[in-house]
C-alpha cells in the first residue's frame, strides 16, 4: 500500500518534470518584468533571497491592495497601453509571453495560512516560504502579488475557477489533484510524520498499521495526511480519522486527548510541537512527497510563464535561499 503510493507520487513528480521540460519558453518572464510597475513591492526585486525577510514582507492582502499604479499592465512588455484588454489591433503578433491573470496586473495566490513555515499570519500579514516564493515569481512577471487566505480544500477550486492564478500552500502533487489542476515543477519536499504525546504507546508508523490497532488519528481536512490515513487506517479497519480545519486544531485535540496522534507534514509538525508542551514527533516517516504550485489547466500561457519563472528561481538558488531562512537543517 505504502509502496504503491510512493510510486504514484514519484510518477506524479516525473509528469510534472516532463511537462516542464516540454514547456520551455526560456526566461519568458524577464521581458514582462521590465514593465514600469512600481507597485510590485516585495515582488519586484524578489529574485534575490535577501530582499524579502519575513518581517518586511509586503505580500499580504492588506498591503498589496490599493496601489493601482499598474494601469494597463497585462503582464506584457507593452504595459503602457491604456486598452486594458491588451488586444491591440494592428499587424503585430502578441508577444509570446503574454498571459492573463485573475486580476489584471496582479498575481493572485490562494493559500491556507495555517501551515508554518510555508504560510502563516504574522502581524496581520501572510508570511512564509510560499509567500516569498510567490513574491519572487510575481516580481519576475512584473505583477503585484495578492494573497487570498482560505480553507485548504478551497484552493483547488479557486485555481480551477480562475479566481486565483496560483495555489501555493505546501501542496503535494498527487495523481488525483493532477486531474483537477496542473502542477508546476516541484520546489520543496515534505514528509508526513506522526505527532504523539511524549508518553504515547504509539512509537512508529507500524504501530498505527499493525493488526488489531485502533487509534483515533487527527489530520488537517483534505490534506494528503487525511487521504492516506483514510485509506491505510480507517478503510483498513484500524481506527478512525478525525479531520480538523487547521493542523494546529488537530494538535490541540491531541493535547486534550481527543485524538491519539496527528499525521501532518514535518515542518508544520515541528512548528506546532514547539508551541505545545508534552508532544513529540516520531522518528519514523510515513511518506515523502513533493510540493508544487497548483494552476488552472485552462490558462497555459500563465502556466508557462509561472513555471519558467519558478524554474529560474530554483536554478539560481533563490528558492533554496528562501527555504533556508525558515528551515534550519538539523
Ligand atoms: N502537503 C499536504 C497536502 O498537500 C498538506 C498541505 C497543507 N497546506 C496548508 N497550507 N494548509 O495535502
PDB file of C-alpha atoms in Angstrom, residues 54 57 117-120 126-133 322 326:
ATOM      1  CA  UNK A  54       9.534  37.671   6.833  1.00  0.00           C
ATOM      2  CA  UNK A  57       7.055  41.016   3.595  1.00  0.00           C
ATOM      3  CA  UNK A 117       6.760  27.879   7.973  1.00  0.00           C
ATOM      4  CA  UNK A 118       5.244  27.709   4.474  1.00  0.00           C
ATOM      5  CA  UNK A 119       2.452  30.177   5.213  1.00  0.00           C
ATOM      6  CA  UNK A 120       1.241  31.753   8.411  1.00  0.00           C
ATOM      7  CA  UNK A 126       0.851  36.435   5.444  1.00  0.00           C
ATOM      8  CA  UNK A 127       4.462  35.392   5.744  1.00  0.00           C
ATOM      9  CA  UNK A 128       6.383  32.243   4.963  1.00  0.00           C
ATOM     10  CA  UNK A 129       8.254  30.308   2.313  1.00  0.00           C
ATOM     11  CA  UNK A 130       5.375  30.141  -0.159  1.00  0.00           C
ATOM     12  CA  UNK A 131       4.561  33.839   0.216  1.00  0.00           C
ATOM     13  CA  UNK A 132       8.164  34.745  -0.552  1.00  0.00           C
ATOM     14  CA  UNK A 133       8.427  32.369  -3.491  1.00  0.00           C
ATOM     15  CA  UNK A 322      14.172  31.387   0.948  1.00  0.00           C
ATOM     16  CA  UNK A 326      12.883  29.358   7.556  1.00  0.00           C
TER      17      UNK A 326
END
